[in-house]
mmCIF file of C-alpha atoms and ligand atoms in Angstrom:
data_model
loop_
_atom_site.group_PDB
_atom_site.id
_atom_site.type_symbol
_atom_site.label_atom_id
_atom_site.label_comp_id
_atom_site.label_asym_id
_atom_site.label_seq_id
_atom_site.Cartn_x
_atom_site.Cartn_y
_atom_site.Cartn_z
ATOM 1 C CA MET A 16 -9.763 56.220 -2.107
ATOM 2 C CA THR A 17 -6.256 56.462 -0.653
ATOM 3 C CA LYS A 18 -5.008 58.130 2.511
ATOM 4 C CA GLY A 19 -3.255 61.449 2.062
ATOM 5 C CA ALA A 20 -1.639 63.594 4.732
ATOM 6 C CA GLN A 21 -2.654 63.105 8.351
ATOM 7 C CA LEU A 22 -4.736 66.110 9.373
ATOM 8 C CA TYR A 23 -5.256 65.340 13.009
ATOM 9 C CA GLU A 24 -4.727 62.723 15.673
ATOM 10 C CA GLY A 25 -7.313 62.566 18.445
ATOM 11 C CA LYS A 26 -7.555 60.329 21.501
ATOM 12 C CA ALA A 27 -9.265 57.460 19.668
ATOM 13 C CA LYS A 28 -8.988 58.264 15.950
ATOM 14 C CA LYS A 29 -6.724 59.675 13.291
ATOM 15 C CA VAL A 30 -8.039 61.746 10.395
ATOM 16 C CA PHE A 31 -6.471 61.792 6.916
ATOM 17 C CA GLU A 32 -7.015 63.882 3.822
ATOM 18 C CA THR A 33 -7.976 62.228 0.529
ATOM 19 C CA ASP A 34 -7.659 63.427 -3.071
ATOM 20 C CA ASP A 35 -11.229 64.763 -2.765
ATOM 21 C CA PRO A 36 -11.271 67.978 -0.676
ATOM 22 C CA GLU A 37 -14.817 67.149 0.503
ATOM 23 C CA LEU A 38 -13.887 63.710 1.888
ATOM 24 C CA LEU A 39 -11.700 62.482 4.743
ATOM 25 C CA ILE A 40 -10.643 59.092 6.059
ATOM 26 C CA VAL A 41 -11.030 58.373 9.780
ATOM 27 C CA SER A 42 -8.921 55.578 11.212
ATOM 28 C CA TYR A 43 -9.972 54.066 14.551
ATOM 29 C CA LYS A 44 -7.317 53.214 17.159
ATOM 30 C CA ASP A 45 -7.391 50.836 20.126
ATOM 31 C CA ASP A 46 -6.245 53.656 22.436
ATOM 32 C CA ALA A 47 -8.608 54.512 25.253
ATOM 33 C CA THR A 48 -8.552 57.522 27.549
ATOM 34 C CA ALA A 49 -10.818 58.779 30.288
ATOM 35 C CA PHE A 50 -11.112 61.825 32.546
ATOM 36 C CA ASN A 51 -9.822 64.179 29.859
ATOM 37 C CA GLY A 52 -6.823 61.999 29.054
ATOM 38 C CA LEU A 53 -5.726 61.457 32.682
ATOM 39 C CA LYS A 54 -6.330 57.708 32.429
ATOM 40 C CA LYS A 55 -4.785 55.969 29.426
ATOM 41 C CA GLY A 56 -4.930 52.418 28.147
ATOM 42 C CA THR A 57 -5.544 50.076 25.266
ATOM 43 C CA ILE A 58 -8.674 48.097 24.535
ATOM 44 C CA VAL A 59 -7.532 45.423 22.076
ATOM 45 C CA GLY A 60 -9.821 45.308 19.031
ATOM 46 C CA LYS A 61 -11.792 48.413 20.053
ATOM 47 C CA GLY A 62 -10.915 50.334 16.881
ATOM 48 C CA VAL A 63 -12.390 47.641 14.670
ATOM 49 C CA ILE A 64 -15.558 47.344 16.770
ATOM 50 C CA ASN A 65 -16.130 51.096 17.078
ATOM 51 C CA ASN A 66 -15.581 51.612 13.348
ATOM 52 C CA GLN A 67 -17.972 48.853 12.333
ATOM 53 C CA MET A 68 -20.587 49.651 14.984
ATOM 54 C CA SER A 69 -20.613 53.373 14.291
ATOM 55 C CA ASN A 70 -20.996 52.782 10.552
ATOM 56 C CA ALA A 71 -23.793 50.240 11.002
ATOM 57 C CA LEU A 72 -25.723 52.584 13.309
ATOM 58 C CA MET A 73 -25.191 55.627 11.084
ATOM 59 C CA LYS A 74 -26.572 53.670 8.120
ATOM 60 C CA VAL A 75 -29.717 52.915 10.147
ATOM 61 C CA LEU A 76 -30.022 56.559 11.203
ATOM 62 C CA GLU A 77 -29.681 57.783 7.598
ATOM 63 C CA LYS A 78 -32.664 55.559 6.718
ATOM 64 C CA LYS A 79 -34.625 57.156 9.562
ATOM 65 C CA GLY A 80 -33.971 60.693 8.303
ATOM 66 C CA VAL A 81 -30.854 61.729 10.229
ATOM 67 C CA PRO A 82 -28.109 62.861 7.813
ATOM 68 C CA THR A 83 -24.635 61.654 8.809
ATOM 69 C CA HIS A 84 -21.034 62.062 7.681
ATOM 70 C CA PHE A 85 -20.790 58.356 6.717
ATOM 71 C CA VAL A 86 -19.798 57.595 3.117
ATOM 72 C CA GLU A 87 -18.146 54.165 2.922
ATOM 73 C CA GLU A 88 -16.385 51.640 5.132
ATOM 74 C CA LEU A 89 -12.952 51.128 3.568
ATOM 75 C CA SER A 90 -11.481 48.506 5.898
ATOM 76 C CA GLU A 91 -11.729 47.139 9.428
ATOM 77 C CA ARG A 92 -10.502 50.402 10.935
ATOM 78 C CA ASP A 93 -10.898 52.994 8.154
ATOM 79 C CA THR A 94 -13.975 54.839 6.965
ATOM 80 C CA LEU A 95 -14.526 57.457 4.305
ATOM 81 C CA VAL A 96 -16.560 60.371 5.680
ATOM 82 C CA LYS A 97 -17.712 63.794 4.524
ATOM 83 C CA ARG A 98 -15.390 66.583 5.602
ATOM 84 C CA VAL A 99 -17.219 68.654 8.189
ATOM 85 C CA LYS A 100 -16.502 71.609 10.399
ATOM 86 C CA ILE A 101 -17.275 70.210 13.829
ATOM 87 C CA VAL A 102 -19.739 72.232 15.913
ATOM 88 C CA PRO A 103 -17.695 72.413 19.146
ATOM 89 C CA LEU A 104 -20.393 70.845 21.334
ATOM 90 C CA GLU A 105 -20.813 67.447 22.952
ATOM 91 C CA VAL A 106 -24.521 66.726 22.765
ATOM 92 C CA ILE A 107 -25.574 64.364 25.553
ATOM 93 C CA ILE A 108 -28.930 62.622 25.722
ATOM 94 C CA ARG A 109 -29.969 60.677 28.820
ATOM 95 C CA ASN A 110 -32.797 58.219 29.449
ATOM 96 C CA ILE A 111 -31.625 56.898 32.818
ATOM 97 C CA ALA A 112 -29.555 58.680 35.468
ATOM 98 C CA ALA A 113 -25.869 57.711 35.422
ATOM 99 C CA GLY A 114 -22.365 59.163 35.452
ATOM 100 C CA SER A 115 -21.978 62.920 35.841
ATOM 101 C CA PHE A 116 -25.774 63.452 35.932
ATOM 102 C CA SER A 117 -26.125 61.167 38.962
ATOM 103 C CA LYS A 118 -23.217 62.874 40.665
ATOM 104 C CA ARG A 119 -24.354 66.432 39.886
ATOM 105 C CA TYR A 120 -27.955 65.981 41.004
ATOM 106 C CA GLY A 121 -27.526 63.270 43.664
ATOM 107 C CA VAL A 122 -29.702 60.754 41.809
ATOM 108 C CA GLU A 123 -28.909 57.060 42.152
ATOM 109 C CA GLU A 124 -27.449 55.468 39.002
ATOM 110 C CA GLY A 125 -30.109 53.473 37.209
ATOM 111 C CA THR A 126 -33.023 55.774 38.126
ATOM 112 C CA PRO A 127 -35.242 56.131 35.033
ATOM 113 C CA LEU A 128 -35.851 59.769 34.056
ATOM 114 C CA ALA A 129 -39.426 61.075 33.600
ATOM 115 C CA ARG A 130 -38.406 62.128 30.076
ATOM 116 C CA PRO A 131 -35.215 62.109 28.028
ATOM 117 C CA THR A 132 -32.885 65.047 28.717
ATOM 118 C CA ILE A 133 -30.420 66.929 26.540
ATOM 119 C CA GLU A 134 -27.345 68.804 27.685
ATOM 120 C CA PHE A 135 -24.351 70.351 25.979
ATOM 121 C CA SER A 136 -20.672 70.528 26.823
ATOM 122 C CA TYR A 137 -18.339 72.994 25.164
ATOM 123 C CA LYS A 138 -15.713 70.835 23.379
ATOM 124 C CA ASN A 139 -12.545 72.302 24.801
ATOM 125 C CA ASP A 140 -9.998 69.985 26.432
ATOM 126 C CA GLU A 141 -8.123 72.849 28.111
ATOM 127 C CA LEU A 142 -11.303 73.869 29.907
ATOM 128 C CA GLY A 143 -12.335 70.250 30.588
ATOM 129 C CA ASP A 144 -15.420 70.325 28.312
ATOM 130 C CA PRO A 145 -17.570 72.525 30.612
ATOM 131 C CA LEU A 146 -21.346 72.250 30.623
ATOM 132 C CA ILE A 147 -22.889 75.034 28.522
ATOM 133 C CA ASN A 148 -26.462 76.222 27.940
ATOM 134 C CA ASP A 149 -28.330 77.438 24.862
ATOM 135 C CA TYR A 150 -27.813 81.114 25.692
ATOM 136 C CA HIS A 151 -24.067 80.639 26.111
ATOM 137 C CA ILE A 152 -23.843 78.679 22.842
ATOM 138 C CA LEU A 153 -25.562 81.531 20.970
ATOM 139 C CA ALA A 154 -23.617 84.253 22.793
ATOM 140 C CA LEU A 155 -20.320 82.576 21.921
ATOM 141 C CA ARG A 156 -21.486 81.975 18.313
ATOM 142 C CA LEU A 157 -20.748 78.243 18.606
ATOM 143 C CA ALA A 158 -23.933 77.594 16.595
ATOM 144 C CA THR A 159 -26.846 79.629 15.262
ATOM 145 C CA ASP A 160 -30.347 79.365 16.699
ATOM 146 C CA GLU A 161 -31.440 77.379 13.645
ATOM 147 C CA GLU A 162 -28.439 75.027 13.822
ATOM 148 C CA LEU A 163 -29.084 74.428 17.525
ATOM 149 C CA GLU A 164 -32.739 73.569 16.867
ATOM 150 C CA THR A 165 -31.703 71.159 14.088
ATOM 151 C CA ILE A 166 -29.151 69.521 16.390
ATOM 152 C CA LYS A 167 -31.754 69.047 19.153
ATOM 153 C CA THR A 168 -34.305 67.590 16.734
ATOM 154 C CA TYR A 169 -31.751 65.127 15.309
ATOM 155 C CA ALA A 170 -30.392 64.195 18.750
ATOM 156 C CA PHE A 171 -33.829 63.216 20.094
ATOM 157 C CA ARG A 172 -34.593 61.336 16.861
ATOM 158 C CA VAL A 173 -31.313 59.434 17.236
ATOM 159 C CA ASN A 174 -32.383 58.580 20.796
ATOM 160 C CA GLU A 175 -35.757 57.167 19.717
ATOM 161 C CA GLU A 176 -34.212 55.073 16.930
ATOM 162 C CA LEU A 177 -31.258 53.802 18.977
ATOM 163 C CA LYS A 178 -33.427 53.034 22.027
ATOM 164 C CA LYS A 179 -35.650 50.885 19.795
ATOM 165 C CA PHE A 180 -32.702 49.166 18.129
ATOM 166 C CA TRP A 181 -30.798 48.377 21.336
ATOM 167 C CA LYS A 182 -34.016 47.133 22.974
ATOM 168 C CA SER A 183 -34.291 44.557 20.183
ATOM 169 C CA CYS A 184 -30.774 43.416 21.217
ATOM 170 C CA GLY A 185 -31.743 43.071 24.894
ATOM 171 C CA VAL A 186 -29.765 46.214 25.713
ATOM 172 C CA THR A 187 -30.875 49.392 27.488
ATOM 173 C CA LEU A 188 -29.605 52.686 26.067
ATOM 174 C CA VAL A 189 -28.861 54.669 29.229
ATOM 175 C CA ASP A 190 -27.222 57.748 27.691
ATOM 176 C CA PHE A 191 -24.894 58.792 24.875
ATOM 177 C CA LYS A 192 -22.850 61.627 23.404
ATOM 178 C CA LEU A 193 -23.152 62.903 19.838
ATOM 179 C CA GLU A 194 -21.193 65.413 17.800
ATOM 180 C CA PHE A 195 -22.467 67.267 14.776
ATOM 181 C CA GLY A 196 -20.657 68.988 11.941
ATOM 182 C CA LYS A 197 -21.377 71.240 8.980
ATOM 183 C CA VAL A 198 -20.589 70.117 5.438
ATOM 184 C CA SER A 199 -19.368 72.683 2.885
ATOM 185 C CA ASP A 200 -22.891 73.938 2.041
ATOM 186 C CA GLY A 201 -23.672 74.453 5.746
ATOM 187 C CA THR A 202 -25.904 71.389 6.191
ATOM 188 C CA ILE A 203 -25.767 69.906 9.702
ATOM 189 C CA VAL A 204 -24.887 66.196 9.799
ATOM 190 C CA LEU A 205 -24.208 63.706 12.571
ATOM 191 C CA ALA A 206 -20.429 63.183 12.799
ATOM 192 C CA ASP A 207 -17.800 61.564 15.062
ATOM 193 C CA GLU A 208 -18.853 58.084 16.238
ATOM 194 C CA ILE A 209 -21.568 56.104 18.002
ATOM 195 C CA SER A 210 -19.905 53.286 19.893
ATOM 196 C CA PRO A 211 -19.422 51.737 23.338
ATOM 197 C CA ASP A 212 -16.930 54.608 23.916
ATOM 198 C CA THR A 213 -19.704 57.176 23.572
ATOM 199 C CA CYS A 214 -22.814 55.356 24.855
ATOM 200 C CA ARG A 215 -23.826 53.675 28.114
ATOM 201 C CA LEU A 216 -25.283 50.297 27.181
ATOM 202 C CA TRP A 217 -26.591 47.982 29.901
ATOM 203 C CA ASP A 218 -27.766 44.395 29.477
ATOM 204 C CA SER A 219 -31.535 44.729 29.938
ATOM 205 C CA ALA A 220 -31.834 41.484 31.946
ATOM 206 C CA THR A 221 -28.792 41.691 34.234
ATOM 207 C CA GLY A 222 -27.838 45.370 34.198
ATOM 208 C CA GLU A 223 -24.295 44.390 33.204
ATOM 209 C CA LYS A 224 -22.336 47.293 31.699
ATOM 210 C CA LEU A 225 -21.374 46.630 28.056
ATOM 211 C CA ASP A 226 -19.514 49.886 27.403
ATOM 212 C CA LYS A 227 -16.473 52.017 28.215
ATOM 213 C CA ASP A 228 -17.491 52.443 31.879
ATOM 214 C CA ARG A 229 -15.782 49.046 32.381
ATOM 215 C CA PHE A 230 -12.522 50.811 31.447
ATOM 216 C CA ARG A 231 -13.285 54.142 33.175
ATOM 217 C CA ARG A 232 -14.191 52.392 36.443
ATOM 218 C CA ASP A 233 -11.678 49.491 36.307
ATOM 219 C CA LEU A 234 -14.457 46.893 36.281
ATOM 220 C CA GLY A 235 -12.492 44.336 34.215
ATOM 221 C CA GLY A 236 -13.812 42.368 31.248
ATOM 222 C CA VAL A 237 -13.437 45.397 28.977
ATOM 223 C CA GLU A 238 -12.627 43.552 25.726
ATOM 224 C CA ASP A 239 -15.302 40.918 26.437
ATOM 225 C CA ALA A 240 -17.907 43.654 26.860
ATOM 226 C CA TYR A 241 -16.981 45.287 23.527
ATOM 227 C CA HIS A 242 -17.175 41.904 21.769
ATOM 228 C CA GLU A 243 -20.498 41.057 23.436
ATOM 229 C CA ILE A 244 -22.156 44.338 22.448
ATOM 230 C CA MET A 245 -20.861 43.988 18.858
ATOM 231 C CA LYS A 246 -22.215 40.415 18.687
ATOM 232 C CA ARG A 247 -25.658 41.660 19.824
ATOM 233 C CA LEU A 248 -25.582 44.355 17.151
ATOM 234 C CA GLU A 249 -24.604 41.886 14.414
ATOM 235 C CA GLU A 250 -27.457 39.564 15.416
ATOM 236 C CA HIS A 251 -30.097 42.297 15.069
ATOM 237 C CA ILE A 252 -28.847 44.933 12.628
ATOM 238 C CA ALA A 253 -30.491 43.303 9.576
ATOM 239 C CA GLU A 254 -33.953 43.907 11.069
ATOM 240 C CA ALA A 255 -33.255 47.573 11.904
HETATM 241 P P1 TMP B 478 -21.206 61.546 31.666
HETATM 242 O O1 TMP B 478 -22.286 60.925 32.512
HETATM 243 O O2 TMP B 478 -19.829 61.226 32.143
HETATM 244 O O3 TMP B 478 -21.439 63.006 31.471
HETATM 245 O O4 TMP B 478 -21.301 60.880 30.202
HETATM 246 C C1 TMP B 478 -22.490 60.941 29.455
HETATM 247 C C2 TMP B 478 -22.342 60.119 28.189
HETATM 248 O O5 TMP B 478 -21.381 60.706 27.331
HETATM 249 C C3 TMP B 478 -21.858 58.686 28.413
HETATM 250 O O6 TMP B 478 -22.596 57.835 27.536
HETATM 251 C C4 TMP B 478 -20.410 58.695 28.031
HETATM 252 C C5 TMP B 478 -20.328 59.793 27.014
HETATM 253 N N1 TMP B 478 -19.082 60.545 27.062
HETATM 254 C C6 TMP B 478 -18.288 60.647 25.925
HETATM 255 O O7 TMP B 478 -18.623 60.084 24.879
HETATM 256 N N2 TMP B 478 -17.154 61.379 25.983
HETATM 257 C C7 TMP B 478 -16.753 62.024 27.110
HETATM 258 O O8 TMP B 478 -15.693 62.677 27.104
HETATM 259 C C8 TMP B 478 -17.577 61.915 28.284
HETATM 260 C C9 TMP B 478 -17.189 62.614 29.563
HETATM 261 C C10 TMP B 478 -18.732 61.183 28.198
HETATM 262 N N1 LIG B 479 -12.226 59.918 26.151
HETATM 263 C C1 LIG B 479 -12.532 61.002 27.023
HETATM 264 C C2 LIG B 479 -11.277 61.660 27.575
HETATM 265 O O1 LIG B 479 -10.205 61.105 27.695
HETATM 266 C C3 LIG B 479 -13.388 60.746 28.204
HETATM 267 C C4 LIG B 479 -14.334 59.582 28.310
HETATM 268 O O2 LIG B 479 -14.773 58.982 27.343
HETATM 269 O O3 LIG B 479 -14.682 59.297 29.461
HETATM 270 O O4 LIG B 479 -11.395 62.776 27.960
#
């Protein structure tokens, strides 16, 4: 499959058409941004790691009954995916308080939650991805009731499977962000990526951050953290 016209360039990926109208190629960049693009940088090798990690995890999730956009890894940075219409929601699952949740509710980072939580942000850079609830999503016709229920079911299933997998790597899955899309027949599938850019991953023994918070918070050792988390994945993915 060869790359056709570029359809879109996002903060971390480019998307290309192919000769099949139902398929696209995503190409992962090393560019990193935070705070809605206010902070910009490069994480050398990130595109390769995020591409390979996201594909490996989506393959596991497919086996566990979560349909995804993944079709085939074409190269280190390029992957063939199903063309979807993105549901304009960031779906965030949390197991442990951190980030904006800690700030919003005044809960110390690292506090385990009594049960996993789900929240939604409206994907809209101009508005700064505001938090949105189920009623607003339905009122604005961003998804139907049925689609929203499917998304919630898949998101919690992803959490259970990824928690288990990362535990086997000695890593705690603190929280993560998912995006879903609709393929041409309307089926909801997991889309976008699952990577250290979109998950908080802490070493279970030391609490060390092995994710993009090292970049967001200027903690240093960003590339090392991405390589370390990828190494852990490679050591355990065969058993998943
Ligand atoms: P938050 O605590 O900043 O709301 O982030 C929750 C999770 O979502 C965390 O794992 C990082 C991820 N995330 C993204 O993938 N993209 C984003 O734009 C933001 C703000 C967070
Ligand atoms: N990449 C996102 C942005 O620039 C934010 C993040 O991941 O923190 O808005």
